[in-house]
Amino acid sequence: MSKIIIAIDGFSSTGKSTVAKQLAKKLNYIYVDTGAMYRAVAYFALENELIGDDFFKEDDLVNRLEDVNITFIFNETAGFAEVYLNGENIEAAIRTLKVSKYVSPVATLSAVRRKLVEQQQLMGKDKGIVMDGRDIGTVVFPNAELKVFMTASAETRAKRRYKELTDRGHELSYEDVLENVTTRDHIDSTREDSPLVKAKDAIEIDNSELTIEAQLNTIIGLAKALIA
């Protein structure tokens, strides 16, 4: 059976990763969360005091990219690959609102994008991969056989993100989460290097009112038709 590349793009908190993980499992494909890779770089910048509320040492971060080694190691208990930075499991650490705040500014740096895109393209050289992010169908894999663009209203996405974070024990307000979502939307969509846009041949799915199961079934149907 032939293998394909499935690129899933879209705005933050649209559930791309959740659907992509389940899709990869159903198809027995490799799953790569590119957003986690950018989160890892943002986490590195925070830990090394290269970014903060009123500063961003862009040149220093670029000069230290050689010190950033991102890997994915499958966790059998969790059922998915977790993110490691220089050998340290940072899966939980990168999912905070604090890290979310700095992901988009870090992702605007061309040097960061070049480094991560190169790694992502190597991961997909043998196909049989599901990758989600912001520029997978437009930059990383412009020739992907299946491209999906996921969207939902900012309010819907903020509610989902707020529930996710509070369920993990984080104390924050819905207003802060909504502000983070809208700010990231603006930065992601207006950056000069690889802005978030829908690929011309991508299939758009507005999941504001869709369950994860409904989204998954739709994409599985599209994928199986292409694989067959």
PDB file of N, CA, C and O in Angstrom, residues 14 32 36 46 49 58 63 67-68 75 81 90 97 102-103 115 117-118 124 144 180 184 186 193 198 214 219 227:
ATOM      1  N   THR A  14      -6.859  24.888  17.503  1.00  0.00           N
ATOM      2  CA  THR A  14      -7.938  24.329  16.684  1.00  0.00           C
ATOM      3  C   THR A  14      -8.002  22.808  16.841  1.00  0.00           C
ATOM      4  O   THR A  14      -8.805  22.164  16.175  1.00  0.00           O
ATOM      5  N   VAL A  32       4.285  14.029  13.720  1.00  0.00           N
ATOM      6  CA  VAL A  32       5.230  15.063  14.150  1.00  0.00           C
ATOM      7  C   VAL A  32       4.469  16.347  14.463  1.00  0.00           C
ATOM      8  O   VAL A  32       3.774  16.882  13.608  1.00  0.00           O
ATOM      9  N   ALA A  36       5.269  21.877  18.647  1.00  0.00           N
ATOM     10  CA  ALA A  36       6.055  21.526  19.829  1.00  0.00           C
ATOM     11  C   ALA A  36       7.525  21.863  19.625  1.00  0.00           C
ATOM     12  O   ALA A  36       8.235  22.221  20.568  1.00  0.00           O
ATOM     13  N   LEU A  46      13.540  31.133  26.883  1.00  0.00           N
ATOM     14  CA  LEU A  46      13.117  31.548  28.227  1.00  0.00           C
ATOM     15  C   LEU A  46      14.094  31.081  29.290  1.00  0.00           C
ATOM     16  O   LEU A  46      14.499  31.852  30.174  1.00  0.00           O
ATOM     17  N   GLU A  49      17.188  33.085  29.362  1.00  0.00           N
ATOM     18  CA  GLU A  49      16.956  34.519  29.520  1.00  0.00           C
ATOM     19  C   GLU A  49      17.268  35.304  28.239  1.00  0.00           C
ATOM     20  O   GLU A  49      17.876  36.369  28.256  1.00  0.00           O
ATOM     21  N   GLU A  58      17.338  38.498  19.926  1.00  0.00           N
ATOM     22  CA  GLU A  58      17.190  37.693  18.714  1.00  0.00           C
ATOM     23  C   GLU A  58      18.531  37.147  18.210  1.00  0.00           C
ATOM     24  O   GLU A  58      18.656  35.958  17.904  1.00  0.00           O
ATOM     25  N   ASN A  63      22.454  32.738  17.386  1.00  0.00           N
ATOM     26  CA  ASN A  63      23.820  32.257  17.568  1.00  0.00           C
ATOM     27  C   ASN A  63      23.897  30.994  18.425  1.00  0.00           C
ATOM     28  O   ASN A  63      24.904  30.276  18.385  1.00  0.00           O
ATOM     29  N   ASP A  67      22.961  24.851  19.899  1.00  0.00           N
ATOM     30  CA  ASP A  67      22.801  24.227  21.219  1.00  0.00           C
ATOM     31  C   ASP A  67      21.404  23.655  21.416  1.00  0.00           C
ATOM     32  O   ASP A  67      21.103  23.117  22.485  1.00  0.00           O
ATOM     33  N   VAL A  68      20.547  23.806  20.414  1.00  0.00           N
ATOM     34  CA  VAL A  68      19.158  23.334  20.514  1.00  0.00           C
ATOM     35  C   VAL A  68      19.009  22.004  19.775  1.00  0.00           C
ATOM     36  O   VAL A  68      19.025  21.957  18.543  1.00  0.00           O
ATOM     37  N   ASN A  75       6.330   7.529  24.031  1.00  0.00           N
ATOM     38  CA  ASN A  75       5.966   7.112  25.384  1.00  0.00           C
ATOM     39  C   ASN A  75       4.828   6.104  25.257  1.00  0.00           C
ATOM     40  O   ASN A  75       3.709   6.466  24.900  1.00  0.00           O
ATOM     41  N   ALA A  81       4.533  10.371  21.001  1.00  0.00           N
ATOM     42  CA  ALA A  81       5.930  10.770  21.175  1.00  0.00           C
ATOM     43  C   ALA A  81       6.013  12.083  21.944  1.00  0.00           C
ATOM     44  O   ALA A  81       5.319  13.045  21.617  1.00  0.00           O
ATOM     45  N   ILE A  90      10.573  17.723  28.028  1.00  0.00           N
ATOM     46  CA  ILE A  90       9.961  19.032  28.304  1.00  0.00           C
ATOM     47  C   ILE A  90       8.505  19.063  27.844  1.00  0.00           C
ATOM     48  O   ILE A  90       7.926  20.135  27.665  1.00  0.00           O
ATOM     49  N   LEU A  97       0.927  28.554  29.367  1.00  0.00           N
ATOM     50  CA  LEU A  97       0.580  29.820  28.710  1.00  0.00           C
ATOM     51  C   LEU A  97       1.816  30.709  28.605  1.00  0.00           C
ATOM     52  O   LEU A  97       1.951  31.485  27.653  1.00  0.00           O
ATOM     53  N   TYR A 102       5.412  33.291  23.958  1.00  0.00           N
ATOM     54  CA  TYR A 102       6.630  33.627  23.213  1.00  0.00           C
ATOM     55  C   TYR A 102       6.872  32.766  21.979  1.00  0.00           C
ATOM     56  O   TYR A 102       7.848  32.982  21.254  1.00  0.00           O
ATOM     57  N   VAL A 103       5.993  31.804  21.712  1.00  0.00           N
ATOM     58  CA  VAL A 103       6.185  30.923  20.561  1.00  0.00           C
ATOM     59  C   VAL A 103       6.156  31.704  19.253  1.00  0.00           C
ATOM     60  O   VAL A 103       7.047  31.552  18.398  1.00  0.00           O
ATOM     61  N   LYS A 115      16.089  26.180  10.376  1.00  0.00           N
ATOM     62  CA  LYS A 115      16.618  25.034  11.128  1.00  0.00           C
ATOM     63  C   LYS A 115      15.547  23.955  11.323  1.00  0.00           C
ATOM     64  O   LYS A 115      15.787  22.773  11.088  1.00  0.00           O
ATOM     65  N   VAL A 117      12.506  23.644   9.713  1.00  0.00           N
ATOM     66  CA  VAL A 117      11.946  23.144   8.449  1.00  0.00           C
ATOM     67  C   VAL A 117      12.854  22.073   7.851  1.00  0.00           C
ATOM     68  O   VAL A 117      12.385  21.043   7.347  1.00  0.00           O
ATOM     69  N   GLU A 118      14.145  22.287   7.930  1.00  0.00           N
ATOM     70  CA  GLU A 118      15.100  21.295   7.423  1.00  0.00           C
ATOM     71  C   GLU A 118      14.929  19.957   8.141  1.00  0.00           C
ATOM     72  O   GLU A 118      14.908  18.895   7.517  1.00  0.00           O
ATOM     73  N   GLY A 124      10.083  13.562   6.816  1.00  0.00           N
ATOM     74  CA  GLY A 124       9.057  13.122   5.877  1.00  0.00           C
ATOM     75  C   GLY A 124       9.583  12.546   4.584  1.00  0.00           C
ATOM     76  O   GLY A 124       8.806  12.270   3.663  1.00  0.00           O
ATOM     77  N   ALA A 144       2.588  17.844  -0.602  1.00  0.00           N
ATOM     78  CA  ALA A 144       1.892  16.829   0.186  1.00  0.00           C
ATOM     79  C   ALA A 144       0.622  16.383  -0.532  1.00  0.00           C
ATOM     80  O   ALA A 144      -0.101  17.198  -1.109  1.00  0.00           O
ATOM     81  N   ASN A 180      -4.100  35.891  24.306  1.00  0.00           N
ATOM     82  CA  ASN A 180      -2.976  35.121  23.761  1.00  0.00           C
ATOM     83  C   ASN A 180      -3.322  34.537  22.401  1.00  0.00           C
ATOM     84  O   ASN A 180      -2.509  34.570  21.465  1.00  0.00           O
ATOM     85  N   ARG A 184      -1.467  35.692  18.944  1.00  0.00           N
ATOM     86  CA  ARG A 184      -0.745  34.704  18.143  1.00  0.00           C
ATOM     87  C   ARG A 184      -1.294  34.648  16.717  1.00  0.00           C
ATOM     88  O   ARG A 184      -0.531  34.510  15.758  1.00  0.00           O
ATOM     89  N   HIS A 186      -2.520  37.085  15.018  1.00  0.00           N
ATOM     90  CA  HIS A 186      -2.022  38.254  14.285  1.00  0.00           C
ATOM     91  C   HIS A 186      -0.557  38.069  13.889  1.00  0.00           C
ATOM     92  O   HIS A 186      -0.183  38.303  12.727  1.00  0.00           O
ATOM     93  N   ASP A 193       8.194  35.845   7.129  1.00  0.00           N
ATOM     94  CA  ASP A 193       8.702  34.530   6.745  1.00  0.00           C
ATOM     95  C   ASP A 193       7.643  33.459   7.017  1.00  0.00           C
ATOM     96  O   ASP A 193       7.250  33.224   8.154  1.00  0.00           O
ATOM     97  N   LYS A 198      -3.754  29.584   4.172  1.00  0.00           N
ATOM     98  CA  LYS A 198      -4.303  28.322   3.672  1.00  0.00           C
ATOM     99  C   LYS A 198      -3.720  28.038   2.283  1.00  0.00           C
ATOM    100  O   LYS A 198      -3.765  28.898   1.401  1.00  0.00           O
ATOM    101  N   ALA A 214     -15.806  13.476  14.586  1.00  0.00           N
ATOM    102  CA  ALA A 214     -16.309  13.876  13.271  1.00  0.00           C
ATOM    103  C   ALA A 214     -15.175  14.382  12.383  1.00  0.00           C
ATOM    104  O   ALA A 214     -15.104  14.059  11.189  1.00  0.00           O
ATOM    105  N   ILE A 219     -11.230  13.316   7.833  1.00  0.00           N
ATOM    106  CA  ILE A 219      -9.865  13.296   7.309  1.00  0.00           C
ATOM    107  C   ILE A 219      -9.430  11.878   6.959  1.00  0.00           C
ATOM    108  O   ILE A 219      -8.732  11.675   5.957  1.00  0.00           O
ATOM    109  N   ILE A 227      -4.803   7.145  -0.547  1.00  0.00           N
ATOM    110  CA  ILE A 227      -3.902   6.000  -0.382  1.00  0.00           C
ATOM    111  C   ILE A 227      -4.304   4.862  -1.327  1.00  0.00           C
ATOM    112  O   ILE A 227      -3.457   4.200  -1.917  1.00  0.00           O
TER     113      ILE A 227
END
